[in-house]
Short mmCIF file of C-alpha atoms in Angstrom, two decimals:
data_model
loop_
_atom_site.label_atom_id
_atom_site.label_comp_id
_atom_site.label_asym_id
_atom_site.label_seq_id
_atom_site.Cartn_x
_atom_site.Cartn_y
_atom_site.Cartn_z
CA MET A 1 -21.39 -1.22 11.65
CA ILE A 2 -23.37 -2.68 8.99
CA LEU A 3 -23.53 0.42 6.93
CA TRP A 4 -19.80 0.95 7.78
CA THR A 5 -18.82 -2.48 6.41
CA THR A 6 -21.35 -1.90 3.25
CA ALA A 7 -20.03 1.53 2.61
CA LEU A 8 -16.29 0.17 2.64
CA PHE A 9 -17.13 -2.60 0.55
CA ALA A 10 -18.61 -0.27 -2.12
CA SER A 11 -15.55 1.94 -2.20
CA LEU A 12 -13.32 -1.06 -2.54
CA VAL A 13 -15.45 -2.22 -5.64
CA ALA A 14 -15.32 1.25 -7.04
CA ALA A 15 -11.71 1.24 -6.92
CA GLN A 16 -11.13 -2.19 -8.83
CA THR A 17 -10.70 -2.31 -12.57
CA TYR A 18 -11.58 -6.46 -12.03
CA PRO A 19 -14.92 -7.39 -10.46
CA PRO A 20 -14.39 -8.84 -6.94
CA ASP A 21 -14.11 -12.63 -6.42
CA GLU A 22 -15.17 -14.62 -3.79
CA VAL A 23 -12.13 -14.01 -1.80
CA ASP A 24 -12.22 -10.18 -2.23
CA LYS A 25 -15.89 -10.23 -1.01
CA LEU A 26 -14.99 -12.31 2.23
CA ALA A 27 -12.05 -9.86 2.95
CA ALA A 28 -14.53 -6.92 2.57
CA ALA A 29 -17.23 -8.37 4.53
CA SER A 30 -14.73 -9.54 7.23
CA LEU A 31 -13.38 -5.97 8.14
CA SER A 32 -16.35 -5.65 10.63
CA LYS A 33 -14.57 -8.32 12.65
CA VAL A 34 -11.14 -6.33 12.79
CA LYS A 35 -13.24 -3.52 13.76
CA ASP A 36 -14.96 -5.45 16.67
CA TRP A 37 -11.27 -7.01 17.57
CA LEU A 38 -9.64 -3.56 17.80
CA ALA A 39 -12.55 -1.99 19.97
CA LYS A 40 -11.60 -4.71 22.60
CA ASN A 41 -8.08 -4.90 21.90
CA PRO A 42 -6.59 -1.31 21.29
CA GLN A 43 -3.40 -1.26 19.21
CA GLY A 44 -1.83 2.17 20.25
CA ASN A 45 -2.05 4.47 17.35
CA CYS A 46 -2.88 1.58 14.84
CA THR A 47 -6.41 1.81 13.69
CA LEU A 48 -8.44 1.16 10.83
CA GLU A 49 -8.30 4.68 9.85
CA THR A 50 -4.60 5.07 10.14
CA ALA A 51 -3.39 1.41 8.92
CA VAL A 52 -1.85 1.30 5.50
CA ARG A 53 -3.72 -0.18 2.54
CA ARG A 54 -1.75 -2.75 0.69
CA LYS A 55 -3.58 -2.69 -2.90
CA GLU A 56 -3.54 -5.21 -5.89
CA TRP A 57 -1.40 -4.49 -8.62
CA MET A 58 -3.87 -3.40 -11.03
CA ASP A 59 -5.63 -1.28 -8.65
CA LEU A 60 -2.56 0.69 -8.60
CA THR A 61 -2.57 3.60 -11.09
CA LEU A 62 -0.04 3.21 -14.00
CA ALA A 63 1.95 5.94 -12.40
CA GLN A 64 2.04 4.21 -9.03
CA ARG A 65 2.90 0.92 -10.80
CA LYS A 66 6.09 2.53 -12.46
CA GLU A 67 7.09 4.31 -9.25
CA TYR A 68 7.11 0.68 -7.72
CA THR A 69 9.09 -0.83 -10.36
CA ASP A 70 11.39 2.35 -10.21
CA ALA A 71 11.81 1.71 -6.71
CA VAL A 72 13.04 -1.73 -7.21
CA LEU A 73 15.40 -0.97 -10.12
CA CYS A 74 16.92 1.54 -7.51
CA LEU A 75 17.39 -1.10 -4.87
CA MET A 76 19.13 -3.13 -7.36
CA SER A 77 21.55 -0.01 -7.90
CA LYS A 78 22.76 0.10 -4.44
CA PRO A 79 25.82 -1.78 -2.97
CA ALA A 80 25.02 -4.88 -0.99
CA LEU A 81 25.35 -5.32 2.66
CA THR A 82 25.94 -9.11 2.46
CA SER A 83 28.90 -9.29 0.11
CA ASN A 84 31.20 -10.35 2.95
CA VAL A 85 29.11 -13.79 3.16
CA ALA A 86 28.05 -13.79 -0.25
CA PRO A 87 30.62 -12.73 -3.04
CA GLY A 88 27.92 -12.82 -5.56
CA ALA A 89 25.69 -10.47 -3.73
CA LYS A 90 26.30 -6.91 -5.85
CA SER A 91 23.02 -5.08 -4.66
CA ARG A 92 20.68 -4.52 -1.95
CA PHE A 93 18.18 -6.30 -3.96
CA ASP A 94 20.48 -9.23 -3.79
CA ASP A 95 20.66 -8.96 -0.03
CA TYR A 96 17.25 -10.27 0.10
CA ILE A 97 18.03 -13.31 -1.83
CA VAL A 98 21.07 -14.11 0.51
CA VAL A 99 18.79 -14.08 3.47
CA HIS A 100 16.10 -16.44 2.01
CA VAL A 101 18.62 -18.74 0.70
CA GLN A 102 20.32 -19.04 3.95
CA GLN A 103 17.13 -19.58 6.10
CA THR A 104 15.03 -21.54 3.56
CA PRO A 105 15.72 -24.70 5.36
CA ARG A 106 14.07 -23.40 8.74
CA ASN A 107 11.24 -21.03 6.99
CA HIS A 108 9.59 -23.40 4.78
CA GLY A 109 7.26 -26.42 6.19
CA SER A 110 7.78 -25.22 9.53
CA THR A 111 6.40 -22.92 12.27
CA PHE A 112 8.32 -20.03 10.78
CA PHE A 113 6.80 -19.99 7.06
CA LEU A 114 4.10 -17.52 7.48
CA PRO A 115 5.41 -15.24 10.27
CA TRP A 116 8.82 -15.09 9.00
CA HIS A 117 7.68 -14.25 5.46
CA ARG A 118 5.32 -11.48 6.74
CA TYR A 119 8.57 -10.03 8.44
CA TYR A 120 10.60 -10.30 5.28
CA MET A 121 7.75 -8.70 3.10
CA TRP A 122 7.51 -5.80 5.50
CA HIS A 123 11.22 -5.26 5.67
CA TYR A 124 11.56 -5.26 1.96
CA GLU A 125 8.68 -2.82 1.62
CA GLN A 126 10.61 -0.52 4.08
CA ALA A 127 13.53 -0.46 2.34
CA LEU A 128 11.87 0.58 -1.00
CA ARG A 129 10.24 3.59 1.12
CA THR A 130 13.33 4.60 3.14
CA GLU A 131 16.26 3.89 0.67
CA CYS A 132 14.65 4.61 -2.46
CA GLY A 133 11.98 7.27 -1.75
CA TYR A 134 8.98 4.85 -2.78
CA LYS A 135 5.84 6.64 -1.43
CA GLY A 136 3.47 3.67 -1.72
CA TYR A 137 3.28 0.32 -0.01
CA GLN A 138 4.13 -3.31 -1.31
CA PRO A 139 1.35 -4.58 -3.93
CA TYR A 140 -0.05 -8.01 -4.15
CA TRP A 141 -0.90 -10.07 -7.03
CA ASN A 142 -4.34 -11.66 -6.64
CA TRP A 143 -3.58 -14.71 -8.69
CA ALA A 144 -7.19 -15.30 -9.62
CA ARG A 145 -7.54 -12.21 -11.92
CA TYR A 146 -4.82 -13.52 -14.23
CA ALA A 147 -4.82 -17.23 -13.90
CA ALA A 148 -6.77 -17.98 -17.28
CA ASP A 149 -3.50 -16.72 -19.23
CA PRO A 150 -0.99 -15.03 -16.87
CA ALA A 151 1.38 -14.38 -19.65
CA LYS A 152 -0.90 -12.18 -21.30
CA SER A 153 -2.17 -10.37 -18.19
CA PRO A 154 -1.25 -6.76 -17.39
CA LEU A 155 1.04 -8.25 -14.83
CA PHE A 156 3.38 -10.20 -17.23
CA ASP A 157 2.50 -8.46 -20.56
CA GLY A 158 5.92 -6.49 -20.77
CA SER A 159 4.39 -3.18 -20.94
CA GLU A 160 5.62 -0.33 -18.93
CA GLY A 161 2.96 -0.94 -16.28
CA SER A 162 3.79 -4.44 -15.87
CA MET A 163 6.20 -6.66 -13.83
CA GLY A 164 8.20 -7.43 -16.77
CA GLY A 165 7.27 -9.66 -19.91
CA ASN A 166 7.37 -13.71 -20.42
CA GLY A 167 10.75 -15.23 -21.41
CA ALA A 168 11.40 -16.07 -25.01
CA LYS A 169 10.56 -19.66 -26.06
CA ALA A 170 13.01 -22.06 -24.94
CA ASN A 171 13.46 -26.02 -24.95
CA TYR A 172 13.06 -27.52 -21.73
CA ASN A 173 10.94 -30.52 -20.24
CA GLY A 174 8.93 -28.66 -17.73
CA ILE A 175 9.18 -28.41 -13.82
CA MET A 176 9.79 -31.66 -11.64
CA ILE A 177 7.99 -31.66 -8.58
CA PRO A 178 9.90 -34.07 -6.24
CA GLY A 179 7.74 -36.47 -4.24
CA ALA A 180 4.57 -36.06 -6.35
CA PRO A 181 3.07 -39.01 -8.00
CA ARG A 182 2.38 -39.17 -11.75
CA PRO A 183 0.95 -37.02 -13.62
CA TYR A 184 1.57 -34.48 -10.95
CA ASP A 185 5.39 -34.87 -10.71
CA ARG A 186 5.79 -32.47 -13.53
CA ILE A 187 4.31 -29.26 -14.63
CA PRO A 188 4.54 -29.08 -18.29
CA ALA A 189 6.50 -26.25 -19.94
CA ALA A 190 4.67 -23.20 -21.53
CA ASP A 191 5.78 -20.58 -24.00
CA GLY A 192 8.52 -18.96 -22.21
CA GLY A 193 11.97 -20.31 -20.47
CA GLY A 194 14.17 -17.79 -22.21
CA CYS A 195 15.41 -14.39 -21.18
CA VAL A 196 12.96 -11.61 -20.54
CA THR A 197 13.25 -8.88 -23.18
CA THR A 198 10.34 -6.58 -22.29
CA GLY A 199 9.12 -4.66 -19.52
CA PRO A 200 10.92 -2.63 -16.50
CA PHE A 201 13.20 -5.57 -15.73
CA LYS A 202 14.37 -6.46 -19.43
CA ASN A 203 18.02 -5.53 -18.60
CA MET A 204 18.08 -7.13 -15.33
CA THR A 205 21.18 -9.30 -14.17
CA VAL A 206 20.79 -12.24 -12.00
CA ASN A 207 23.76 -12.61 -9.79
CA LEU A 208 23.30 -15.43 -7.39
CA GLY A 209 22.54 -19.11 -7.58
CA PRO A 210 21.30 -21.56 -9.33
CA ILE A 211 20.71 -23.88 -6.46
CA ALA A 212 17.56 -25.88 -7.53
CA PRO A 213 17.62 -25.08 -11.27
CA ILE A 214 14.93 -26.08 -13.57
CA LEU A 215 16.76 -24.85 -16.91
CA GLN A 216 20.11 -25.70 -18.41
CA LEU A 217 22.36 -23.01 -16.70
CA PRO A 218 25.96 -22.15 -15.87
CA ARG A 219 26.71 -23.55 -12.27
CA ASN A 220 27.43 -21.28 -9.45
CA PRO A 221 30.87 -21.24 -8.33
CA ARG A 222 30.10 -21.88 -4.78
CA SER A 223 28.33 -25.08 -3.40
CA ASP A 224 25.90 -22.91 -1.33
CA GLY A 225 24.79 -20.68 -4.60
CA LEU A 226 26.24 -17.40 -3.14
CA GLY A 227 29.13 -16.93 -5.74
CA TYR A 228 28.94 -14.56 -8.46
CA ASN A 229 27.18 -16.03 -11.62
CA PRO A 230 25.68 -13.14 -13.82
CA ARG A 231 22.96 -13.91 -16.33
CA CYS A 232 19.96 -12.78 -17.73
CA LEU A 233 16.32 -13.05 -15.93
CA ARG A 234 14.45 -15.98 -17.31
CA ARG A 235 10.60 -16.70 -17.00
CA ASP A 236 8.20 -19.23 -18.30
CA VAL A 237 4.79 -17.64 -17.24
CA ASN A 238 2.97 -20.61 -16.78
CA LYS A 239 -0.89 -21.08 -16.89
CA ASN A 240 -0.64 -24.95 -16.23
CA SER A 241 0.93 -23.71 -12.59
CA ALA A 242 -1.93 -20.98 -12.45
CA ALA A 243 -4.48 -23.14 -12.83
CA VAL A 244 -4.33 -24.01 -9.23
CA THR A 245 -4.57 -20.30 -8.29
CA THR A 246 -8.13 -19.71 -9.29
CA ALA A 247 -10.34 -18.05 -6.66
CA ASN A 248 -12.04 -21.06 -5.73
CA TYR A 249 -8.99 -22.80 -4.31
CA THR A 250 -7.90 -19.81 -2.19
CA TYR A 251 -11.52 -19.31 -0.87
CA ASP A 252 -11.48 -22.99 0.18
CA LEU A 253 -8.10 -22.85 1.88
CA ILE A 254 -9.34 -19.99 3.93
CA THR A 255 -12.87 -21.42 4.71
CA LYS A 256 -12.31 -25.15 4.96
CA ASN A 257 -9.10 -25.27 7.19
CA ASN A 258 -9.93 -24.36 10.91
CA ASP A 259 -6.51 -24.83 12.40
CA VAL A 260 -3.22 -23.41 11.24
CA TYR A 261 -1.49 -26.79 10.78
CA TRP A 262 -3.96 -27.62 7.88
CA PHE A 263 -4.42 -24.12 6.55
CA GLN A 264 -0.28 -23.85 6.13
CA THR A 265 -0.33 -27.44 4.75
CA VAL A 266 -2.82 -27.08 2.19
CA MET A 267 -1.36 -23.60 1.31
CA GLU A 268 2.33 -25.12 0.85
CA GLY A 269 1.05 -28.18 -1.03
CA GLN A 270 0.73 -31.69 -0.22
CA PHE A 271 3.07 -33.36 -2.94
CA PRO A 272 2.77 -36.85 -2.12
CA GLN A 273 -1.24 -36.60 -2.87
CA GLY A 274 -0.67 -34.49 -6.01
CA LYS A 275 -1.63 -31.37 -4.68
CA TRP A 276 0.64 -28.25 -5.31
CA GLY A 277 -1.25 -25.62 -3.10
CA VAL A 278 -1.59 -22.03 -3.95
CA HIS A 279 2.10 -21.27 -2.81
CA ALA A 280 3.82 -23.55 -5.42
CA GLY A 281 1.25 -22.58 -8.02
CA GLY A 282 2.20 -18.92 -7.71
CA HIS A 283 5.93 -19.73 -7.66
CA TYR A 284 5.76 -21.93 -10.72
CA THR A 285 3.37 -19.52 -12.54
CA ILE A 286 6.51 -17.45 -12.59
CA GLY A 287 8.96 -20.18 -13.30
CA GLY A 288 12.14 -19.66 -14.98
CA ASP A 289 15.50 -18.44 -13.39
CA PRO A 290 15.47 -17.76 -10.63
CA GLY A 291 11.72 -17.63 -10.08
CA GLY A 292 11.43 -21.32 -10.34
CA ASP A 293 14.39 -21.93 -7.83
CA PHE A 294 13.06 -22.65 -4.48
CA TYR A 295 16.08 -21.08 -2.66
CA THR A 296 16.70 -18.18 -5.08
CA SER A 297 13.09 -17.28 -6.03
CA PRO A 298 13.29 -13.74 -4.46
CA GLY A 299 15.53 -12.94 -7.24
CA ASP A 300 12.41 -12.50 -9.60
CA PRO A 301 10.82 -8.96 -8.43
CA ALA A 302 7.60 -10.72 -9.08
CA PHE A 303 8.14 -12.85 -5.87
CA TYR A 304 7.50 -9.95 -3.70
CA LEU A 305 3.88 -9.78 -5.12
CA HIS A 306 3.24 -13.41 -4.87
CA HIS A 307 4.50 -13.51 -1.30
CA THR A 308 2.35 -10.53 -0.41
CA MET A 309 -0.71 -12.38 -1.60
CA ILE A 310 0.25 -15.39 0.62
CA ASP A 311 0.47 -12.81 3.59
CA ARG A 312 -2.99 -11.50 2.30
CA VAL A 313 -4.41 -14.78 2.39
CA TRP A 314 -3.00 -15.49 5.90
CA TRP A 315 -4.66 -12.25 6.97
CA ILE A 316 -8.01 -12.95 5.79
CA TRP A 317 -7.74 -16.60 7.34
CA GLN A 318 -6.75 -14.72 10.65
CA ILE A 319 -9.52 -11.99 10.85
CA GLN A 320 -12.30 -14.90 10.70
CA ASN A 321 -11.08 -15.42 14.51
CA LEU A 322 -8.44 -12.97 15.42
CA ASP A 323 -8.47 -13.92 19.28
CA LYS A 324 -7.34 -17.61 18.24
CA ARG A 325 -5.43 -17.09 15.10
CA THR A 326 -3.18 -14.32 15.96
CA LYS A 327 -1.91 -16.84 18.65
CA GLU A 328 -1.74 -20.03 16.69
CA VAL A 329 1.31 -21.52 15.39
CA SER A 330 2.15 -25.33 14.23
CA MET A 331 4.65 -27.61 12.82
CA THR A 332 8.40 -28.00 14.05
CA ARG A 333 11.23 -25.64 13.81
CA THR A 334 12.72 -27.48 10.55
CA MET A 335 11.49 -27.88 7.27
CA ASN A 336 9.14 -31.00 6.96
CA ASN A 337 10.76 -31.76 10.53
CA PHE A 338 14.18 -32.69 8.71
CA PRO A 339 16.10 -33.16 10.77
CA PRO A 340 13.50 -33.78 13.58
CA SER A 341 13.19 -31.06 15.81
CA ALA A 342 10.83 -29.73 18.48
CA ASN A 343 7.28 -27.89 17.95
CA GLY A 344 7.76 -24.31 17.50
CA THR A 345 6.23 -21.73 19.87
CA LEU A 346 5.09 -18.17 19.80
CA ASP A 347 8.57 -17.43 21.75
CA ASP A 348 10.87 -18.98 19.12
CA LEU A 349 12.80 -16.27 17.53
CA SER A 350 12.54 -15.21 14.03
CA GLY A 351 14.90 -12.71 12.28
CA LEU A 352 16.51 -11.56 8.82
CA GLY A 353 20.16 -12.12 9.27
CA VAL A 354 22.18 -8.95 8.83
CA LEU A 355 19.02 -7.23 7.78
CA ALA A 356 16.96 -7.47 10.79
CA PRO A 357 17.09 -8.49 14.46
CA ASP A 358 15.55 -11.56 15.77
CA VAL A 359 11.97 -10.98 17.10
CA LYS A 360 9.62 -13.43 18.99
CA VAL A 361 6.95 -15.03 16.31
CA ARG A 362 4.50 -13.66 18.65
CA ASP A 363 5.47 -10.28 17.58
CA LEU A 364 4.83 -11.13 13.81
CA MET A 365 1.25 -12.55 14.08
CA ASN A 366 -0.88 -9.45 14.09
CA THR A 367 -0.84 -7.06 11.10
CA MET A 368 -2.39 -4.39 13.61
CA GLY A 369 -0.02 -3.61 15.87
CA GLY A 370 2.52 -6.40 15.44
CA LEU A 371 6.31 -5.81 15.70
CA ASP A 372 6.09 -3.48 18.60
CA GLY A 373 3.42 -1.06 16.47
CA LYS A 374 5.48 -1.17 13.29
CA PHE A 375 3.13 -3.45 11.67
CA CYS A 376 -0.05 -1.43 10.97
CA TYR A 377 -1.59 -2.61 7.71
CA ILE A 378 -4.53 -4.26 6.09
CA TYR A 379 -5.21 -5.30 2.57
CA GLU A 380 -7.72 -3.69 0.07
#
């Protein structure tokens, strides 16, 4: 078993263009725990050998990265399924924004935050594969690799192998963090804020929102933000936000929080204490419009790499004690318990609106055999 783990770790390191950080090393060293758990809890046809390997953005080849962004652009070209409830939705890509907007008050600061987003990321991955011919799997963004200067990183440098560039320089006062004490109540503006003019998404049109804008933007014609409001993709790729996403923060999150309540609380942020958390840090590293809008943030394609990293961090935390942590939920059924609601359970239902049926939360807890065997993936 030790030899198996060492060999796999060596193969992971060899494949990387960045040296493994402490979180990468923990993930690789913990795979033996997955193997042991599977030996005691077989998951049908899902084994470590058959599981999908989701990879970090820069561990994909240039051709693979372009295949991914081409598939996202393809999804943007297909007609929406949600236009009857959201007149502003013009594409299949927009469908995912509509669902996120509609379900934000239920799926953040609640029992559903982690399992619902796992379902959401998987379903988006499936849409890219089944509707746009993508042969790969959903990549993630290892925040720590690029935290020192994300705007100049290969993720956001505007090259053909990136997720698009930063926005042009614009005048705005940064991002307010409601409820946070000074000086943590504002993320200072960086060097962007304007339209993205480089990379695969330079011609992208944002159709929905804003709902919680951080820039001066035309208001949406509907109060729910789901009317048609076309404009450019804007970003302020921000190293002030990225500063809370270095590997030490993620490692401490995984290793110092032994129950899911504190793991999720620290991850999402403790704003009254001036702690943003890696979840907010990653979102506001993208910033701009719609990336900086709490409700419509999936309208920036980089959202999906960020939230796949959120799922990866949860997965690494879970595999430290799979027997316990694939059955552990916390919090209530409403965001920050507003309005007050009962504690959530594994038998509560979680779904994706018109995109996918409700399933029990317990079906979303395990990446190896969850969702009636449809989940079968690990992270490299």
